[in-house]
């Protein structure tokens, strides 16, 4: 019985590994989209949650930098300083946009700049695109969530991910009152990123599959035992 149980546990582990390995081939929404990695980030704002994923094959250095800032809690208490309906909702630079002070590790990462990783991916609604100054290698931590198709940005700004959940929140942000300051359309009230968290979709899928397999194997073991008792009372 001990050997049988060990074999079943091993089978569960192999099943989970195989499913995780294969899932990378079906993440893209279409054959024209880059593969979306398994990491997810959720920004919890005062108007709802926004979840997004990354394109590590498109902009690996940008993804590494932004994801590290998220893991350090760098975007907590930051805000969307710009919201232009049909165009962008832009997150402020971490170094200046937070209402809470930063620790030394957060500051070091926030002050880094990333080389411009421009690609052939198109700027359409839901895409995440880095902000920058005139220097193409000046992107730091500010980025936009596209609220519409903007082909004039293609090849000029580094795309590194896309929104996966929370379009209803983006629509709510688009309806907020705004004011114009120079070239920017800005919300009249602060849109705060109250907190953020991250998770891995492959790990969650693996745990779910493991749980299902355990229940099925437990039911099978009970049925086998019932049949054995019937044959050998």
JSON list of C-alpha atoms in Angstrom, two decimals:
[
{"chain": "A", "resi": 1, "resn": "UNK", "atom": "CA", "xyz": [0.00, 0.00, 0.00]},
{"chain": "A", "resi": 2, "resn": "UNK", "atom": "CA", "xyz": [2.88, 2.38, 0.79]},
{"chain": "A", "resi": 3, "resn": "UNK", "atom": "CA", "xyz": [4.43, 1.76, -2.64]},
{"chain": "A", "resi": 4, "resn": "UNK", "atom": "CA", "xyz": [1.11, 2.31, -4.37]},
{"chain": "A", "resi": 5, "resn": "UNK", "atom": "CA", "xyz": [0.66, 5.62, -2.53]},
{"chain": "A", "resi": 6, "resn": "UNK", "atom": "CA", "xyz": [4.16, 6.75, -3.44]},
{"chain": "A", "resi": 7, "resn": "UNK", "atom": "CA", "xyz": [3.50, 5.95, -7.09]},
{"chain": "A", "resi": 8, "resn": "UNK", "atom": "CA", "xyz": [0.26, 7.93, -6.99]},
{"chain": "A", "resi": 9, "resn": "UNK", "atom": "CA", "xyz": [1.99, 10.96, -5.45]},
{"chain": "A", "resi": 10, "resn": "UNK", "atom": "CA", "xyz": [4.67, 10.75, -8.13]},
{"chain": "A", "resi": 11, "resn": "UNK", "atom": "CA", "xyz": [1.98, 10.62, -10.80]},
{"chain": "A", "resi": 12, "resn": "UNK", "atom": "CA", "xyz": [0.37, 13.77, -9.40]},
{"chain": "A", "resi": 13, "resn": "UNK", "atom": "CA", "xyz": [3.70, 15.59, -9.49]},
{"chain": "A", "resi": 14, "resn": "UNK", "atom": "CA", "xyz": [4.43, 14.50, -13.08]},
{"chain": "A", "resi": 15, "resn": "UNK", "atom": "CA", "xyz": [0.95, 15.50, -14.22]},
{"chain": "A", "resi": 16, "resn": "UNK", "atom": "CA", "xyz": [1.36, 18.93, -12.68]},
{"chain": "A", "resi": 17, "resn": "UNK", "atom": "CA", "xyz": [4.79, 19.43, -14.23]},
{"chain": "A", "resi": 18, "resn": "UNK", "atom": "CA", "xyz": [3.60, 18.43, -17.68]},
{"chain": "A", "resi": 19, "resn": "UNK", "atom": "CA", "xyz": [0.62, 20.77, -17.54]},
{"chain": "A", "resi": 20, "resn": "UNK", "atom": "CA", "xyz": [2.78, 23.66, -16.38]},
{"chain": "A", "resi": 21, "resn": "UNK", "atom": "CA", "xyz": [5.32, 23.05, -19.12]},
{"chain": "A", "resi": 22, "resn": "UNK", "atom": "CA", "xyz": [2.72, 22.91, -21.87]},
{"chain": "A", "resi": 23, "resn": "UNK", "atom": "CA", "xyz": [0.77, 25.96, -20.70]},
{"chain": "A", "resi": 24, "resn": "UNK", "atom": "CA", "xyz": [3.38, 28.31, -22.10]},
{"chain": "A", "resi": 25, "resn": "UNK", "atom": "CA", "xyz": [2.34, 27.38, -25.64]},
{"chain": "A", "resi": 26, "resn": "UNK", "atom": "CA", "xyz": [-1.25, 28.58, -25.25]},
{"chain": "A", "resi": 27, "resn": "UNK", "atom": "CA", "xyz": [-0.88, 31.86, -23.37]},
{"chain": "A", "resi": 28, "resn": "UNK", "atom": "CA", "xyz": [-0.95, 34.11, -26.43]},
{"chain": "A", "resi": 29, "resn": "UNK", "atom": "CA", "xyz": [-4.39, 35.47, -27.35]},
{"chain": "A", "resi": 30, "resn": "UNK", "atom": "CA", "xyz": [-3.71, 34.93, -31.06]},
{"chain": "A", "resi": 31, "resn": "UNK", "atom": "CA", "xyz": [-0.94, 33.89, -33.40]},
{"chain": "A", "resi": 32, "resn": "UNK", "atom": "CA", "xyz": [0.01, 37.58, -33.80]},
{"chain": "A", "resi": 33, "resn": "UNK", "atom": "CA", "xyz": [0.42, 38.28, -30.07]},
{"chain": "A", "resi": 34, "resn": "UNK", "atom": "CA", "xyz": [3.67, 37.73, -28.17]},
{"chain": "A", "resi": 35, "resn": "UNK", "atom": "CA", "xyz": [3.61, 35.10, -25.44]},
{"chain": "A", "resi": 36, "resn": "UNK", "atom": "CA", "xyz": [2.39, 36.40, -22.11]},
{"chain": "A", "resi": 37, "resn": "UNK", "atom": "CA", "xyz": [4.44, 35.19, -19.15]},
{"chain": "A", "resi": 38, "resn": "UNK", "atom": "CA", "xyz": [2.84, 33.46, -16.17]},
{"chain": "A", "resi": 39, "resn": "UNK", "atom": "CA", "xyz": [3.42, 36.30, -13.67]},
{"chain": "A", "resi": 40, "resn": "UNK", "atom": "CA", "xyz": [0.47, 38.56, -12.88]},
{"chain": "A", "resi": 41, "resn": "UNK", "atom": "CA", "xyz": [0.37, 41.86, -11.02]},
{"chain": "A", "resi": 42, "resn": "UNK", "atom": "CA", "xyz": [-2.73, 43.45, -9.52]},
{"chain": "A", "resi": 43, "resn": "UNK", "atom": "CA", "xyz": [-2.99, 47.17, -8.77]},
{"chain": "A", "resi": 44, "resn": "UNK", "atom": "CA", "xyz": [-5.76, 47.83, -6.26]},
{"chain": "A", "resi": 45, "resn": "UNK", "atom": "CA", "xyz": [-6.98, 51.38, -6.84]},
{"chain": "A", "resi": 46, "resn": "UNK", "atom": "CA", "xyz": [-9.70, 53.45, -5.22]},
{"chain": "A", "resi": 47, "resn": "UNK", "atom": "CA", "xyz": [-11.78, 52.80, -8.37]},
{"chain": "A", "resi": 48, "resn": "UNK", "atom": "CA", "xyz": [-11.22, 49.04, -8.69]},
{"chain": "A", "resi": 49, "resn": "UNK", "atom": "CA", "xyz": [-8.55, 46.48, -9.49]},
{"chain": "A", "resi": 50, "resn": "UNK", "atom": "CA", "xyz": [-6.42, 46.22, -12.62]},
{"chain": "A", "resi": 51, "resn": "UNK", "atom": "CA", "xyz": [-4.48, 43.03, -13.38]},
{"chain": "A", "resi": 52, "resn": "UNK", "atom": "CA", "xyz": [-1.70, 42.80, -15.94]},
{"chain": "A", "resi": 53, "resn": "UNK", "atom": "CA", "xyz": [0.90, 40.39, -17.26]},
{"chain": "A", "resi": 54, "resn": "UNK", "atom": "CA", "xyz": [4.29, 40.72, -18.93]},
{"chain": "A", "resi": 55, "resn": "UNK", "atom": "CA", "xyz": [5.94, 40.07, -22.28]},
{"chain": "A", "resi": 56, "resn": "UNK", "atom": "CA", "xyz": [9.38, 38.80, -21.17]},
{"chain": "A", "resi": 57, "resn": "UNK", "atom": "CA", "xyz": [10.33, 37.79, -24.72]},
{"chain": "A", "resi": 58, "resn": "UNK", "atom": "CA", "xyz": [9.63, 41.31, -26.02]},
{"chain": "A", "resi": 59, "resn": "UNK", "atom": "CA", "xyz": [11.19, 43.50, -23.34]},
{"chain": "A", "resi": 60, "resn": "UNK", "atom": "CA", "xyz": [13.12, 41.34, -20.84]},
{"chain": "A", "resi": 61, "resn": "UNK", "atom": "CA", "xyz": [15.04, 44.15, -19.13]},
{"chain": "A", "resi": 62, "resn": "UNK", "atom": "CA", "xyz": [11.93, 46.31, -18.77]},
{"chain": "A", "resi": 63, "resn": "UNK", "atom": "CA", "xyz": [9.91, 43.40, -17.40]},
{"chain": "A", "resi": 64, "resn": "UNK", "atom": "CA", "xyz": [12.63, 42.54, -14.89]},
{"chain": "A", "resi": 65, "resn": "UNK", "atom": "CA", "xyz": [12.82, 46.16, -13.70]},
{"chain": "A", "resi": 66, "resn": "UNK", "atom": "CA", "xyz": [9.06, 46.78, -13.37]},
{"chain": "A", "resi": 67, "resn": "UNK", "atom": "CA", "xyz": [8.40, 43.40, -11.76]},
{"chain": "A", "resi": 68, "resn": "UNK", "atom": "CA", "xyz": [11.16, 44.01, -9.22]},
{"chain": "A", "resi": 69, "resn": "UNK", "atom": "CA", "xyz": [9.63, 47.37, -8.32]},
{"chain": "A", "resi": 70, "resn": "UNK", "atom": "CA", "xyz": [6.27, 45.65, -7.85]},
{"chain": "A", "resi": 71, "resn": "UNK", "atom": "CA", "xyz": [7.81, 42.97, -5.61]},
{"chain": "A", "resi": 72, "resn": "UNK", "atom": "CA", "xyz": [9.48, 45.69, -3.54]},
{"chain": "A", "resi": 73, "resn": "UNK", "atom": "CA", "xyz": [6.11, 47.43, -3.08]},
{"chain": "A", "resi": 74, "resn": "UNK", "atom": "CA", "xyz": [7.34, 50.39, -5.09]},
{"chain": "A", "resi": 75, "resn": "UNK", "atom": "CA", "xyz": [4.00, 51.19, -6.71]},
{"chain": "A", "resi": 76, "resn": "UNK", "atom": "CA", "xyz": [2.03, 51.19, -3.45]},
{"chain": "A", "resi": 77, "resn": "UNK", "atom": "CA", "xyz": [0.58, 54.69, -2.74]},
{"chain": "A", "resi": 78, "resn": "UNK", "atom": "CA", "xyz": [1.60, 55.80, -6.26]},
{"chain": "A", "resi": 79, "resn": "UNK", "atom": "CA", "xyz": [-1.08, 57.15, -8.60]},
{"chain": "A", "resi": 80, "resn": "UNK", "atom": "CA", "xyz": [-2.31, 57.62, -12.17]},
{"chain": "A", "resi": 81, "resn": "UNK", "atom": "CA", "xyz": [-1.32, 61.20, -12.90]},
{"chain": "A", "resi": 82, "resn": "UNK", "atom": "CA", "xyz": [-2.71, 61.20, -16.45]},
{"chain": "A", "resi": 83, "resn": "UNK", "atom": "CA", "xyz": [-5.97, 59.86, -17.85]},
{"chain": "A", "resi": 84, "resn": "UNK", "atom": "CA", "xyz": [-6.97, 60.76, -21.39]},
{"chain": "A", "resi": 85, "resn": "UNK", "atom": "CA", "xyz": [-10.08, 58.99, -22.63]},
{"chain": "A", "resi": 86, "resn": "UNK", "atom": "CA", "xyz": [-9.37, 56.78, -25.61]},
{"chain": "A", "resi": 87, "resn": "UNK", "atom": "CA", "xyz": [-5.63, 57.28, -25.26]},
{"chain": "A", "resi": 88, "resn": "UNK", "atom": "CA", "xyz": [-3.78, 56.41, -22.02]},
{"chain": "A", "resi": 89, "resn": "UNK", "atom": "CA", "xyz": [-3.98, 56.04, -18.26]},
{"chain": "A", "resi": 90, "resn": "UNK", "atom": "CA", "xyz": [-0.43, 56.75, -17.12]},
{"chain": "A", "resi": 91, "resn": "UNK", "atom": "CA", "xyz": [1.13, 55.69, -13.82]},
{"chain": "A", "resi": 92, "resn": "UNK", "atom": "CA", "xyz": [3.40, 58.28, -12.25]},
{"chain": "A", "resi": 93, "resn": "UNK", "atom": "CA", "xyz": [7.11, 57.77, -11.76]},
{"chain": "A", "resi": 94, "resn": "UNK", "atom": "CA", "xyz": [7.67, 55.86, -8.52]},
{"chain": "A", "resi": 95, "resn": "UNK", "atom": "CA", "xyz": [10.40, 58.22, -7.31]},
{"chain": "A", "resi": 96, "resn": "UNK", "atom": "CA", "xyz": [8.03, 61.20, -7.26]},
{"chain": "A", "resi": 97, "resn": "UNK", "atom": "CA", "xyz": [4.50, 59.81, -7.39]},
{"chain": "A", "resi": 98, "resn": "UNK", "atom": "CA", "xyz": [4.19, 57.95, -4.09]},
{"chain": "A", "resi": 99, "resn": "UNK", "atom": "CA", "xyz": [2.55, 59.51, -1.05]},
{"chain": "A", "resi": 100, "resn": "UNK", "atom": "CA", "xyz": [4.55, 57.23, 1.28]},
{"chain": "A", "resi": 101, "resn": "UNK", "atom": "CA", "xyz": [8.32, 57.53, 1.70]},
{"chain": "A", "resi": 102, "resn": "UNK", "atom": "CA", "xyz": [10.53, 54.95, 0.00]},
{"chain": "A", "resi": 103, "resn": "UNK", "atom": "CA", "xyz": [13.11, 52.75, 1.65]},
{"chain": "A", "resi": 104, "resn": "UNK", "atom": "CA", "xyz": [16.64, 52.64, 0.28]},
{"chain": "A", "resi": 105, "resn": "UNK", "atom": "CA", "xyz": [16.13, 49.49, -1.81]},
{"chain": "A", "resi": 106, "resn": "UNK", "atom": "CA", "xyz": [12.98, 50.89, -3.41]},
{"chain": "A", "resi": 107, "resn": "UNK", "atom": "CA", "xyz": [14.74, 54.16, -4.20]},
{"chain": "A", "resi": 108, "resn": "UNK", "atom": "CA", "xyz": [17.74, 52.46, -5.81]},
{"chain": "A", "resi": 109, "resn": "UNK", "atom": "CA", "xyz": [15.51, 50.47, -8.15]},
{"chain": "A", "resi": 110, "resn": "UNK", "atom": "CA", "xyz": [13.16, 53.39, -8.87]},
{"chain": "A", "resi": 111, "resn": "UNK", "atom": "CA", "xyz": [16.04, 55.62, -9.94]},
{"chain": "A", "resi": 112, "resn": "UNK", "atom": "CA", "xyz": [17.34, 53.14, -12.50]},
{"chain": "A", "resi": 113, "resn": "UNK", "atom": "CA", "xyz": [16.66, 53.67, -16.20]},
{"chain": "A", "resi": 114, "resn": "UNK", "atom": "CA", "xyz": [16.11, 50.95, -18.77]},
{"chain": "A", "resi": 115, "resn": "UNK", "atom": "CA", "xyz": [17.40, 50.69, -22.31]},
{"chain": "A", "resi": 116, "resn": "UNK", "atom": "CA", "xyz": [14.68, 51.31, -24.90]},
{"chain": "A", "resi": 117, "resn": "UNK", "atom": "CA", "xyz": [13.38, 47.87, -25.90]},
{"chain": "A", "resi": 118, "resn": "UNK", "atom": "CA", "xyz": [11.32, 48.90, -28.92]},
{"chain": "A", "resi": 119, "resn": "UNK", "atom": "CA", "xyz": [9.50, 46.18, -30.83]},
{"chain": "A", "resi": 120, "resn": "UNK", "atom": "CA", "xyz": [6.99, 45.42, -33.56]},
{"chain": "A", "resi": 121, "resn": "UNK", "atom": "CA", "xyz": [4.16, 44.91, -31.05]},
{"chain": "A", "resi": 122, "resn": "UNK", "atom": "CA", "xyz": [1.30, 47.34, -31.67]},
{"chain": "A", "resi": 123, "resn": "UNK", "atom": "CA", "xyz": [-0.08, 49.94, -29.29]},
{"chain": "A", "resi": 124, "resn": "UNK", "atom": "CA", "xyz": [-3.69, 48.83, -28.88]},
{"chain": "A", "resi": 125, "resn": "UNK", "atom": "CA", "xyz": [-6.11, 49.04, -25.95]},
{"chain": "A", "resi": 126, "resn": "UNK", "atom": "CA", "xyz": [-4.82, 47.23, -22.88]},
{"chain": "A", "resi": 127, "resn": "UNK", "atom": "CA", "xyz": [-1.13, 47.35, -23.83]},
{"chain": "A", "resi": 128, "resn": "UNK", "atom": "CA", "xyz": [1.44, 48.48, -21.25]},
{"chain": "A", "resi": 129, "resn": "UNK", "atom": "CA", "xyz": [3.98, 50.95, -22.63]},
{"chain": "A", "resi": 130, "resn": "UNK", "atom": "CA", "xyz": [6.87, 52.66, -20.87]},
{"chain": "A", "resi": 131, "resn": "UNK", "atom": "CA", "xyz": [7.02, 56.43, -20.50]},
{"chain": "A", "resi": 132, "resn": "UNK", "atom": "CA", "xyz": [10.29, 58.19, -21.24]},
{"chain": "A", "resi": 133, "resn": "UNK", "atom": "CA", "xyz": [11.90, 61.54, -22.01]},
{"chain": "A", "resi": 134, "resn": "UNK", "atom": "CA", "xyz": [13.51, 62.41, -25.37]},
{"chain": "A", "resi": 135, "resn": "UNK", "atom": "CA", "xyz": [16.39, 60.04, -24.66]},
{"chain": "A", "resi": 136, "resn": "UNK", "atom": "CA", "xyz": [15.18, 56.62, -25.91]},
{"chain": "A", "resi": 137, "resn": "UNK", "atom": "CA", "xyz": [17.00, 54.98, -22.98]},
{"chain": "A", "resi": 138, "resn": "UNK", "atom": "CA", "xyz": [15.44, 57.17, -20.26]},
{"chain": "A", "resi": 139, "resn": "UNK", "atom": "CA", "xyz": [12.49, 54.98, -19.22]},
{"chain": "A", "resi": 140, "resn": "UNK", "atom": "CA", "xyz": [12.36, 54.61, -15.43]},
{"chain": "A", "resi": 141, "resn": "UNK", "atom": "CA", "xyz": [9.12, 53.50, -13.73]},
{"chain": "A", "resi": 142, "resn": "UNK", "atom": "CA", "xyz": [6.27, 55.49, -15.27]},
{"chain": "A", "resi": 143, "resn": "UNK", "atom": "CA", "xyz": [4.17, 53.57, -17.78]},
{"chain": "A", "resi": 144, "resn": "UNK", "atom": "CA", "xyz": [0.88, 53.83, -19.60]},
{"chain": "A", "resi": 145, "resn": "UNK", "atom": "CA", "xyz": [-2.07, 51.50, -19.96]},
{"chain": "A", "resi": 146, "resn": "UNK", "atom": "CA", "xyz": [-3.49, 52.10, -23.44]},
{"chain": "A", "resi": 147, "resn": "UNK", "atom": "CA", "xyz": [-7.15, 53.11, -23.53]},
{"chain": "A", "resi": 148, "resn": "UNK", "atom": "CA", "xyz": [-7.36, 52.90, -27.31]},
{"chain": "A", "resi": 149, "resn": "UNK", "atom": "CA", "xyz": [-5.36, 52.10, -30.41]},
{"chain": "A", "resi": 150, "resn": "UNK", "atom": "CA", "xyz": [-2.43, 54.50, -30.88]},
{"chain": "A", "resi": 151, "resn": "UNK", "atom": "CA", "xyz": [-0.39, 53.47, -33.93]},
{"chain": "A", "resi": 152, "resn": "UNK", "atom": "CA", "xyz": [1.65, 56.71, -33.79]},
{"chain": "A", "resi": 153, "resn": "UNK", "atom": "CA", "xyz": [3.36, 55.28, -30.67]},
{"chain": "A", "resi": 154, "resn": "UNK", "atom": "CA", "xyz": [4.45, 52.07, -32.39]},
{"chain": "A", "resi": 155, "resn": "UNK", "atom": "CA", "xyz": [8.20, 51.54, -32.34]},
{"chain": "A", "resi": 156, "resn": "UNK", "atom": "CA", "xyz": [8.71, 54.70, -30.25]},
{"chain": "A", "resi": 157, "resn": "UNK", "atom": "CA", "xyz": [7.90, 53.40, -26.77]},
{"chain": "A", "resi": 158, "resn": "UNK", "atom": "CA", "xyz": [8.74, 50.07, -25.16]},
{"chain": "A", "resi": 159, "resn": "UNK", "atom": "CA", "xyz": [5.79, 47.69, -24.84]},
{"chain": "A", "resi": 160, "resn": "UNK", "atom": "CA", "xyz": [6.27, 45.19, -22.01]},
{"chain": "A", "resi": 161, "resn": "UNK", "atom": "CA", "xyz": [2.88, 43.68, -21.17]},
{"chain": "A", "resi": 162, "resn": "UNK", "atom": "CA", "xyz": [-0.87, 44.03, -21.28]},
{"chain": "A", "resi": 163, "resn": "UNK", "atom": "CA", "xyz": [-3.92, 44.29, -19.01]},
{"chain": "A", "resi": 164, "resn": "UNK", "atom": "CA", "xyz": [-5.46, 40.87, -18.39]},
{"chain": "A", "resi": 165, "resn": "UNK", "atom": "CA", "xyz": [-8.35, 41.85, -16.10]},
{"chain": "A", "resi": 166, "resn": "UNK", "atom": "CA", "xyz": [-9.93, 45.10, -15.01]},
{"chain": "A", "resi": 167, "resn": "UNK", "atom": "CA", "xyz": [-11.04, 46.77, -18.23]},
{"chain": "A", "resi": 168, "resn": "UNK", "atom": "CA", "xyz": [-14.15, 47.89, -16.33]},
{"chain": "A", "resi": 169, "resn": "UNK", "atom": "CA", "xyz": [-11.86, 49.80, -13.98]},
{"chain": "A", "resi": 170, "resn": "UNK", "atom": "CA", "xyz": [-10.10, 51.46, -16.92]},
{"chain": "A", "resi": 171, "resn": "UNK", "atom": "CA", "xyz": [-13.50, 52.46, -18.30]},
{"chain": "A", "resi": 172, "resn": "UNK", "atom": "CA", "xyz": [-14.39, 53.97, -14.93]},
{"chain": "A", "resi": 173, "resn": "UNK", "atom": "CA", "xyz": [-11.16, 55.99, -14.94]},
{"chain": "A", "resi": 174, "resn": "UNK", "atom": "CA", "xyz": [-11.97, 57.30, -18.42]},
{"chain": "A", "resi": 175, "resn": "UNK", "atom": "CA", "xyz": [-15.22, 58.79, -17.13]},
{"chain": "A", "resi": 176, "resn": "UNK", "atom": "CA", "xyz": [-13.63, 60.78, -14.30]},
{"chain": "A", "resi": 177, "resn": "UNK", "atom": "CA", "xyz": [-13.48, 64.59, -14.58]},
{"chain": "A", "resi": 178, "resn": "UNK", "atom": "CA", "xyz": [-10.16, 65.89, -15.91]},
{"chain": "A", "resi": 179, "resn": "UNK", "atom": "CA", "xyz": [-8.24, 69.11, -16.49]},
{"chain": "A", "resi": 180, "resn": "UNK", "atom": "CA", "xyz": [-5.58, 69.95, -19.03]},
{"chain": "A", "resi": 181, "resn": "UNK", "atom": "CA", "xyz": [-2.09, 70.99, -17.96]},
{"chain": "A", "resi": 182, "resn": "UNK", "atom": "CA", "xyz": [0.11, 71.60, -20.97]},
{"chain": "A", "resi": 183, "resn": "UNK", "atom": "CA", "xyz": [0.16, 68.44, -23.07]},
{"chain": "A", "resi": 184, "resn": "UNK", "atom": "CA", "xyz": [-1.31, 66.30, -20.28]},
{"chain": "A", "resi": 185, "resn": "UNK", "atom": "CA", "xyz": [-4.96, 65.56, -19.49]},
{"chain": "A", "resi": 186, "resn": "UNK", "atom": "CA", "xyz": [-5.03, 64.89, -15.76]},
{"chain": "A", "resi": 187, "resn": "UNK", "atom": "CA", "xyz": [-7.76, 63.69, -13.36]},
{"chain": "A", "resi": 188, "resn": "UNK", "atom": "CA", "xyz": [-9.06, 66.33, -10.97]},
{"chain": "A", "resi": 189, "resn": "UNK", "atom": "CA", "xyz": [-8.94, 63.82, -8.10]},
{"chain": "A", "resi": 190, "resn": "UNK", "atom": "CA", "xyz": [-6.07, 61.52, -7.18]},
{"chain": "A", "resi": 191, "resn": "UNK", "atom": "CA", "xyz": [-6.38, 57.96, -8.51]},
{"chain": "A", "resi": 192, "resn": "UNK", "atom": "CA", "xyz": [-4.35, 56.08, -5.93]},
{"chain": "A", "resi": 193, "resn": "UNK", "atom": "CA", "xyz": [-2.77, 52.65, -6.23]},
{"chain": "A", "resi": 194, "resn": "UNK", "atom": "CA", "xyz": [-3.68, 51.67, -2.68]},
{"chain": "A", "resi": 195, "resn": "UNK", "atom": "CA", "xyz": [-1.74, 48.43, -2.79]},
{"chain": "A", "resi": 196, "resn": "UNK", "atom": "CA", "xyz": [-0.45, 45.81, -5.19]},
{"chain": "A", "resi": 197, "resn": "UNK", "atom": "CA", "xyz": [0.23, 42.10, -5.21]},
{"chain": "A", "resi": 198, "resn": "UNK", "atom": "CA", "xyz": [1.55, 39.51, -7.63]},
{"chain": "A", "resi": 199, "resn": "UNK", "atom": "CA", "xyz": [1.12, 35.80, -8.29]},
{"chain": "A", "resi": 200, "resn": "UNK", "atom": "CA", "xyz": [2.03, 33.10, -10.79]},
{"chain": "A", "resi": 201, "resn": "UNK", "atom": "CA", "xyz": [-0.75, 31.61, -12.90]},
{"chain": "A", "resi": 202, "resn": "UNK", "atom": "CA", "xyz": [1.18, 28.39, -13.52]},
{"chain": "A", "resi": 203, "resn": "UNK", "atom": "CA", "xyz": [1.60, 27.75, -9.81]},
{"chain": "A", "resi": 204, "resn": "UNK", "atom": "CA", "xyz": [-2.11, 28.37, -9.19]},
{"chain": "A", "resi": 205, "resn": "UNK", "atom": "CA", "xyz": [-3.04, 26.09, -12.08]},
{"chain": "A", "resi": 206, "resn": "UNK", "atom": "CA", "xyz": [-0.67, 23.45, -10.77]},
{"chain": "A", "resi": 207, "resn": "UNK", "atom": "CA", "xyz": [-2.17, 23.56, -7.27]},
{"chain": "A", "resi": 208, "resn": "UNK", "atom": "CA", "xyz": [-5.69, 23.35, -8.70]},
{"chain": "A", "resi": 209, "resn": "UNK", "atom": "CA", "xyz": [-4.78, 20.35, -10.86]},
{"chain": "A", "resi": 210, "resn": "UNK", "atom": "CA", "xyz": [-3.02, 18.69, -7.93]},
{"chain": "A", "resi": 211, "resn": "UNK", "atom": "CA", "xyz": [-6.14, 19.13, -5.78]},
{"chain": "A", "resi": 212, "resn": "UNK", "atom": "CA", "xyz": [-8.40, 17.62, -8.47]},
{"chain": "A", "resi": 213, "resn": "UNK", "atom": "CA", "xyz": [-6.07, 14.65, -8.96]},
{"chain": "A", "resi": 214, "resn": "UNK", "atom": "CA", "xyz": [-5.88, 14.01, -5.22]},
{"chain": "A", "resi": 215, "resn": "UNK", "atom": "CA", "xyz": [-9.68, 13.94, -4.97]},
{"chain": "A", "resi": 216, "resn": "UNK", "atom": "CA", "xyz": [-9.98, 11.61, -7.96]},
{"chain": "A", "resi": 217, "resn": "UNK", "atom": "CA", "xyz": [-7.29, 9.26, -6.68]},
{"chain": "A", "resi": 218, "resn": "UNK", "atom": "CA", "xyz": [-8.83, 9.23, -3.21]},
{"chain": "A", "resi": 219, "resn": "UNK", "atom": "CA", "xyz": [-12.21, 8.31, -4.72]},
{"chain": "A", "resi": 220, "resn": "UNK", "atom": "CA", "xyz": [-10.56, 5.60, -6.83]},
{"chain": "A", "resi": 221, "resn": "UNK", "atom": "CA", "xyz": [-8.79, 4.17, -3.79]},
{"chain": "A", "resi": 222, "resn": "UNK", "atom": "CA", "xyz": [-12.09, 3.96, -1.91]},
{"chain": "A", "resi": 223, "resn": "UNK", "atom": "CA", "xyz": [-13.76, 2.22, -4.86]},
{"chain": "A", "resi": 224, "resn": "UNK", "atom": "CA", "xyz": [-10.87, -0.24, -5.21]},
{"chain": "A", "resi": 225, "resn": "UNK", "atom": "CA", "xyz": [-11.07, -1.04, -1.50]},
{"chain": "A", "resi": 226, "resn": "UNK", "atom": "CA", "xyz": [-14.85, -1.49, -1.74]},
{"chain": "A", "resi": 227, "resn": "UNK", "atom": "CA", "xyz": [-14.43, -3.90, -4.67]},
{"chain": "A", "resi": 228, "resn": "UNK", "atom": "CA", "xyz": [-11.70, -5.81, -2.80]},
{"chain": "A", "resi": 229, "resn": "UNK", "atom": "CA", "xyz": [-13.94, -6.22, 0.23]},
{"chain": "A", "resi": 230, "resn": "UNK", "atom": "CA", "xyz": [-16.76, -7.46, -1.99]},
{"chain": "A", "resi": 231, "resn": "UNK", "atom": "CA", "xyz": [-14.51, -10.08, -3.60]},
{"chain": "A", "resi": 232, "resn": "UNK", "atom": "CA", "xyz": [-12.71, -11.06, -0.40]},
{"chain": "A", "resi": 233, "resn": "UNK", "atom": "CA", "xyz": [-15.12, -10.57, 2.52]}
]
